[in-house]
CSV table of C-alpha atoms in Angstrom, one decimal:
chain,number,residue,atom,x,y,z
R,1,UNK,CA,98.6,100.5,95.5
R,2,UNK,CA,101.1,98.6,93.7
R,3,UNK,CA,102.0,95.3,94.5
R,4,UNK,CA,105.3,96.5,95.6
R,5,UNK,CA,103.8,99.4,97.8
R,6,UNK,CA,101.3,96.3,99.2
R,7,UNK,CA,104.3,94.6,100.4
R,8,UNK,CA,105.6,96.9,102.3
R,9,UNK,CA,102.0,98.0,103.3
R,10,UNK,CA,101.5,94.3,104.5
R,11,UNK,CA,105.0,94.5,106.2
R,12,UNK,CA,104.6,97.5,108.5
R,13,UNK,CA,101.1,96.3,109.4
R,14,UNK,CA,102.5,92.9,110.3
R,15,UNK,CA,105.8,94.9,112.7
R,16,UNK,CA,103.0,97.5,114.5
R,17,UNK,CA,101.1,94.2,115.7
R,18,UNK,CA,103.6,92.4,116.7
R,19,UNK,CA,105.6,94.9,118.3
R,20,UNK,CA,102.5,95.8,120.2
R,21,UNK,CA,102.3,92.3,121.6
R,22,UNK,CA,105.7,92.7,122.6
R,23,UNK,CA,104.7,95.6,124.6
R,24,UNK,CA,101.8,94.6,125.6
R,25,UNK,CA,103.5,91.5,127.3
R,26,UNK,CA,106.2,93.4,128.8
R,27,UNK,CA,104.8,94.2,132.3
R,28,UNK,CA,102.3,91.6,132.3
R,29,UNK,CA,102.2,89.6,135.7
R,30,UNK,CA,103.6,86.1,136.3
R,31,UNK,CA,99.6,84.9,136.8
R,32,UNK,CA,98.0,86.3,133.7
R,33,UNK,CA,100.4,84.0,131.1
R,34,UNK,CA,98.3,80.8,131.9
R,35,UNK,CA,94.7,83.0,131.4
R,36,UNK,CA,92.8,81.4,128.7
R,37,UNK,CA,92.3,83.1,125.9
R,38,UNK,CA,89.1,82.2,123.4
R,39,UNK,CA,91.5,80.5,121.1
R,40,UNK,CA,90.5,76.5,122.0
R,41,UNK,CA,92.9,75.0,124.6
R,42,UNK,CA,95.6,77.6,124.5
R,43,UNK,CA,96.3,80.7,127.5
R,44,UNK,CA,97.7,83.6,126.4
R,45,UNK,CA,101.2,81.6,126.8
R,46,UNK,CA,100.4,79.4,124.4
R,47,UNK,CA,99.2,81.8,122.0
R,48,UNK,CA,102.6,83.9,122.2
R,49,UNK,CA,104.2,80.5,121.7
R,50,UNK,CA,102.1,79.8,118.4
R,51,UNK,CA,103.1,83.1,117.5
R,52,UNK,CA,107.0,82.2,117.9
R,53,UNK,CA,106.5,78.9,116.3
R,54,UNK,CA,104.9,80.2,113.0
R,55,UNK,CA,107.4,82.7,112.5
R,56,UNK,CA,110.5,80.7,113.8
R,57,UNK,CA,109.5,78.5,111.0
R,58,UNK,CA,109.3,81.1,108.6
R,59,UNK,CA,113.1,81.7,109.2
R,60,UNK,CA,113.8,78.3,108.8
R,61,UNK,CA,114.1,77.1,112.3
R,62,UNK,CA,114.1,73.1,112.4
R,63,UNK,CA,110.6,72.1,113.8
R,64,UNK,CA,111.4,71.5,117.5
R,65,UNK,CA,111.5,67.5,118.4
R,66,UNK,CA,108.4,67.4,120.8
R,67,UNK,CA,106.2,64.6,121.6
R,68,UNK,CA,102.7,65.9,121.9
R,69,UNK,CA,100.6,64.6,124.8
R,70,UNK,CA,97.5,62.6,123.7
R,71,UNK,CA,94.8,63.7,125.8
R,72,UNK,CA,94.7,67.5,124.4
R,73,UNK,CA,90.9,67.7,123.2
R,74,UNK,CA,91.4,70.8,121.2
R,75,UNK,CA,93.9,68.5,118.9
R,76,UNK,CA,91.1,67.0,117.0
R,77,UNK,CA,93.1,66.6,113.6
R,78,UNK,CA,96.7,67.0,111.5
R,79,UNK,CA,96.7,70.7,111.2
R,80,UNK,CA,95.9,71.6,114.9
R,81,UNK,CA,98.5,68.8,116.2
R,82,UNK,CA,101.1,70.4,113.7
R,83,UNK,CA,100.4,73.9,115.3
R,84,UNK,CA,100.3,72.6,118.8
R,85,UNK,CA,103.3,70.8,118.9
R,86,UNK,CA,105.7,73.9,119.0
R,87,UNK,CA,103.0,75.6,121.2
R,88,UNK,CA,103.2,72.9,124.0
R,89,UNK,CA,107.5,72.2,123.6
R,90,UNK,CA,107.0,75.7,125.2
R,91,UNK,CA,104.5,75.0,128.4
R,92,UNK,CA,106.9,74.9,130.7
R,93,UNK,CA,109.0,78.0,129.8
R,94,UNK,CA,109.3,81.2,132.3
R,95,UNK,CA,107.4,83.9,130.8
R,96,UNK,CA,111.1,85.6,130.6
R,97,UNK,CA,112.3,82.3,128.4
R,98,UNK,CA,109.6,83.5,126.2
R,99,UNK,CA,109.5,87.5,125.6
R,100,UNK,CA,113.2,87.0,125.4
R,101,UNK,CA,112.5,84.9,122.5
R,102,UNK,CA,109.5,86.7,121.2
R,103,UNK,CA,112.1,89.5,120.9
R,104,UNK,CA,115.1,87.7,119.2
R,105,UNK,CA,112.6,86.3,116.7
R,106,UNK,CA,110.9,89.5,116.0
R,107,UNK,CA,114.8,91.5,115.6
R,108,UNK,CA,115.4,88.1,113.3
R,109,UNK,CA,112.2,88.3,111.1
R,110,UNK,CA,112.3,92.1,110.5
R,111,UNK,CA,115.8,91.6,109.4
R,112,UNK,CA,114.6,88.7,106.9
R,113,UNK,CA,112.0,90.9,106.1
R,114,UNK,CA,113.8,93.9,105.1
R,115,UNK,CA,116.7,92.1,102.9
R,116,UNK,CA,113.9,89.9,101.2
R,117,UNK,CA,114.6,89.8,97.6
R,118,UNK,CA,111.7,88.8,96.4
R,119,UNK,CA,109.2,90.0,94.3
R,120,UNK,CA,105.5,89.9,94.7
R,121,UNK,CA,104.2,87.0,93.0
R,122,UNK,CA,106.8,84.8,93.8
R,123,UNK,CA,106.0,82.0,95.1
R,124,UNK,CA,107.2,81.3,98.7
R,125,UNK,CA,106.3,78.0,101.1
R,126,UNK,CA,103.2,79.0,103.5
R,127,UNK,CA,103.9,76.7,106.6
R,128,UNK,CA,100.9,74.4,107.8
R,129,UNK,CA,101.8,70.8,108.0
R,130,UNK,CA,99.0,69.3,105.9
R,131,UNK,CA,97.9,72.8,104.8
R,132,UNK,CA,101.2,73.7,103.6
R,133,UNK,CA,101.0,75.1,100.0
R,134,UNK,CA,102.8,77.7,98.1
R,135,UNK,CA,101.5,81.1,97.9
R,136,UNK,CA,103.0,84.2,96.1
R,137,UNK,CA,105.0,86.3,98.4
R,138,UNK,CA,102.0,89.2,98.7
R,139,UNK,CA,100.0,86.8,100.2
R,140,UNK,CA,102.2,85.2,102.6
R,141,UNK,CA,103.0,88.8,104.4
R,142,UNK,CA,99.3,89.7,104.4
R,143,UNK,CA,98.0,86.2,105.8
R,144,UNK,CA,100.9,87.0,108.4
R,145,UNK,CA,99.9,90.5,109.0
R,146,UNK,CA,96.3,89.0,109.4
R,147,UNK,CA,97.3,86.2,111.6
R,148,UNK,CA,99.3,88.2,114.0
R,149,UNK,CA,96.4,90.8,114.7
R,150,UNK,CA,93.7,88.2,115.7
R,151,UNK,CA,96.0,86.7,117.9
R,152,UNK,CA,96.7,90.1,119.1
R,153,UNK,CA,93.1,90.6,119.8
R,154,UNK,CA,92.7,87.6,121.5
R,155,UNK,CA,95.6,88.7,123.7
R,156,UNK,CA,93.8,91.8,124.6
R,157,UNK,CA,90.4,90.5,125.1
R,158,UNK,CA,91.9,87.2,127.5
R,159,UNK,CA,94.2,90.5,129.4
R,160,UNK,CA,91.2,93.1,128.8
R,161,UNK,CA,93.5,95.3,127.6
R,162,UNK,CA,91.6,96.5,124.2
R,163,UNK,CA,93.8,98.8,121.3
R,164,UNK,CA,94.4,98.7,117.8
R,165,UNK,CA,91.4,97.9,116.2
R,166,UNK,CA,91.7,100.0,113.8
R,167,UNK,CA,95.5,99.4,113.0
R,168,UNK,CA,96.9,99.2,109.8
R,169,UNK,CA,96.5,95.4,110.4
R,170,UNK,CA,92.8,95.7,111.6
R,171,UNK,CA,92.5,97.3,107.8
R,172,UNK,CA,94.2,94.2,106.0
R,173,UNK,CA,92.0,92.0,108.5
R,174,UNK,CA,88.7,94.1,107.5
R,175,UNK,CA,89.7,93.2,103.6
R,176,UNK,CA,90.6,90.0,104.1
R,177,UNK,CA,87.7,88.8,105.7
R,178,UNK,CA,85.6,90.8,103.6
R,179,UNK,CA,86.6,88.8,100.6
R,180,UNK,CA,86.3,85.5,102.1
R,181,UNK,CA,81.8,86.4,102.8
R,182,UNK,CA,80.9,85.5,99.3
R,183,UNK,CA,81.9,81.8,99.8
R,184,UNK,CA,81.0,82.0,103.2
R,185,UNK,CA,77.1,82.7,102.6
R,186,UNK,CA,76.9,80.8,99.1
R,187,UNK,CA,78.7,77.7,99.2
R,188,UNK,CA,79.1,77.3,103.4
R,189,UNK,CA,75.6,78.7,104.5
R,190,UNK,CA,73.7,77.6,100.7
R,191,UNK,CA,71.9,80.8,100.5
R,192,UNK,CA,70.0,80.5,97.4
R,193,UNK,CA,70.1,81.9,94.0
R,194,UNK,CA,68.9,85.6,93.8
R,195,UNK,CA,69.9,85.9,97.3
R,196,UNK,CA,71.5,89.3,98.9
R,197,UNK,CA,72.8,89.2,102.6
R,198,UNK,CA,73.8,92.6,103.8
R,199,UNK,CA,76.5,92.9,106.5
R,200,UNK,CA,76.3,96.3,108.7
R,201,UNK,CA,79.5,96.4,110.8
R,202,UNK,CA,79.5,99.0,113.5
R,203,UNK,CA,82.8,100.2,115.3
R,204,UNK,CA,86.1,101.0,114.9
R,205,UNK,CA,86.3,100.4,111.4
R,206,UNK,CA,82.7,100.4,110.3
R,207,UNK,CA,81.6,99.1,107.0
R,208,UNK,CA,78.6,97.8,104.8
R,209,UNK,CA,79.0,95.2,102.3
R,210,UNK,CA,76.3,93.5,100.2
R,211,UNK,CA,76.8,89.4,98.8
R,212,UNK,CA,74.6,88.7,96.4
R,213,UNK,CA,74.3,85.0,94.8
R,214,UNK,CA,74.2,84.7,91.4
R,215,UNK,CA,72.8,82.8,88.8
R,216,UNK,CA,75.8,80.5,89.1
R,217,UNK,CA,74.8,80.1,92.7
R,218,UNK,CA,78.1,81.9,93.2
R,219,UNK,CA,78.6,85.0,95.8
R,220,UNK,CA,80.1,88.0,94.9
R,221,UNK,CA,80.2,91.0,97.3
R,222,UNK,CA,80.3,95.1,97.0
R,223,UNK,CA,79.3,98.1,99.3
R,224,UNK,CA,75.9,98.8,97.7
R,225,UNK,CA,73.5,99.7,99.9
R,226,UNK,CA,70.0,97.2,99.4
R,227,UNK,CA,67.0,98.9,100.6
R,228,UNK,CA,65.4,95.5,101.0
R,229,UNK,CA,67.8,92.3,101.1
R,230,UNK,CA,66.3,89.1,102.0
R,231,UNK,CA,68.5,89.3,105.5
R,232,UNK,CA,70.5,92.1,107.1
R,233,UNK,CA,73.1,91.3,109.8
R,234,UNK,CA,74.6,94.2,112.1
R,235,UNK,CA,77.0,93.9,114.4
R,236,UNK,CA,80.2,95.8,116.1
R,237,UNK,CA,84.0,95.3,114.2
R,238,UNK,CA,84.8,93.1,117.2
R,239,UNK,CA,81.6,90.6,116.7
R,240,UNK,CA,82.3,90.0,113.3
R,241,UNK,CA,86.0,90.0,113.9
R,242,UNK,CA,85.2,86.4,116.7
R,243,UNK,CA,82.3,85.4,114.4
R,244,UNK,CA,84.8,85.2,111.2
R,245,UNK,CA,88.1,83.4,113.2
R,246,UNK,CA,85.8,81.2,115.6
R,247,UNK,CA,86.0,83.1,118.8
R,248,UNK,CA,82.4,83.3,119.6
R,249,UNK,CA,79.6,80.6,118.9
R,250,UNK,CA,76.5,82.3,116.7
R,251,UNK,CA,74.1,81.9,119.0
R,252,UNK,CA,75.8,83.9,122.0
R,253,UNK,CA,76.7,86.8,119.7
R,254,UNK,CA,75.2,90.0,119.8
R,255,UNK,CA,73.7,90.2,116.5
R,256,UNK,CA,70.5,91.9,114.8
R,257,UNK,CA,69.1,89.7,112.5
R,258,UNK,CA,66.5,91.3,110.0
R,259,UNK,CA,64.9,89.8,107.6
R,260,UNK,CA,65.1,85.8,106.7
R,261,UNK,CA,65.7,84.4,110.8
R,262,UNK,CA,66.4,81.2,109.3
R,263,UNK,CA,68.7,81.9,106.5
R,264,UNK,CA,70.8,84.5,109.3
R,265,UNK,CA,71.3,82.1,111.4
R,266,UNK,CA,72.6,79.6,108.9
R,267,UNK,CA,75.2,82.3,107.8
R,268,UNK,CA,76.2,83.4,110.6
R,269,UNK,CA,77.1,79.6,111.8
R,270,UNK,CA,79.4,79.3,108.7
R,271,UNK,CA,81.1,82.5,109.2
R,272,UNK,CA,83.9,81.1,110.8
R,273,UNK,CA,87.2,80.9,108.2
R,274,UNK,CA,89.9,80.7,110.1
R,275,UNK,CA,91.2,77.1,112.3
């Protein structure tokens, strides 16, 4: 694809998602807003609310004027109380106060979205608080796209409601992720030089990819298949999926580990590369 054809990939994959969470939250019952969901501290309520937040801010919404309770223990630095604060200004809204506003900001955002006027690599602001950098616009709607679909999934998993795992977001998740497992397993987990880790992913969007640490003691990562690697990890989409964004602790996953116990279990601890 082009880089203009990836925008507008990264675009559409970013409205199916979140248009399915609007539907998804349309008949939901009063009860299930406060179920938790395995993001840290936050219900399904709260998760819609991040979701607002992020994307409110996007637009250029004013930050709202909140003051954050102490005694949250899943704010344990900058970044998470910066994301929290717009998440708990909404705690006390009806769950009508907020798929009315899911909806506005959504009709708002696509709008934004579609007279955007700008080109790929421009660079853009990526909200975060202490994390806040500039990216080029390409990255910004695929790091959205991303976002949106693993809070999606963790909507449907709290509301066991499972769908769209192989979306055209799941796809953009699958890539993105897959690019982050060379640093993962070389510089996070310190496999060692000469090292290959093979990743068989099972599911709706199967996959195998090889890292392999070079010389350099760097990762790099292809779909090769390695008759013999030192370890081989295999698990479903959805595994990897909580294993990569910290939904699911390594050693309660349902993972085969072949090979290297040791070194498996190292990598899969450092898997995680989302807050």
């Amino acid at each position: 694809m082009t880089d203009k054809q990836s925008v507008q990939a990264y675009t559409d994959a970013w409205t199916q998602s979140i248009e399915s969470i609007s539907e998804l939250l349309a008949a939901l019952p009063t009860d299930a807003w406060n179920r938790a969901t395995e993001c840290p501290g936050w219900s399904v309520r709260d998760v819609v609310s991040h979701i607002i937040g992020v994307e409110s801010e996007l637009l250029g919404d004013p930050r709202p004027i909140h003051a954050l309770p102490r005694d949250l223990r899943h704010v344990t630095n900058e970044f998470t109380r910066y994301m929290e604060l717009p998440v708990d200004k909404r705690r006390c809204w009806t769950p009508v106060e907020i798929t009315s506003e899911l909806e506005y900001t959504v009709i708002r955002r696509s709008r934004a979205l579609r007279n955007a006027k700008h080109e790929p690599e421009d660079l853009v602001r990526f909200p975060g608080g202490p994390l806040a950098r500039d990216v080029p616009y390409a990255t910004l709607l695929r790091l959205r796209a991303f976002d949106v679909w693993v809070h999606e999934q963790d909507l449907r998993r709290a509301l066991r409601t499972p769908g769209n795992l192989d979306s055209p977001a799941a796809l953009v998740t699958r890539d993105w992720l897959i690019e982050t497992l060379p640093k993962q397993v070389a510089k996070r987990a310190g496999a060692p030089i000469g090292t290959t880790v093979a990743f068989d992913v099972a599911g709706a969007l199967p996959f195998h990819r090889t890292v392999r640490i070079g010389p350099d003691g760097r990762g790099t990562v292809d779909d090769s298949v390695v008759l013999a690697p030192e370890v081989r990890l295999s698990m479903d989409w959805q595994t990897f999926v909580r294993l990569c964004c910290g939904r699911v602790r390594p050693e309660t996953a349902i993972v085969d580990v072949i090979g290297d116990q040791e070194l498996g279990t190292r990598v899969l601890a450092h898997l995680a590369s989302t807050p």
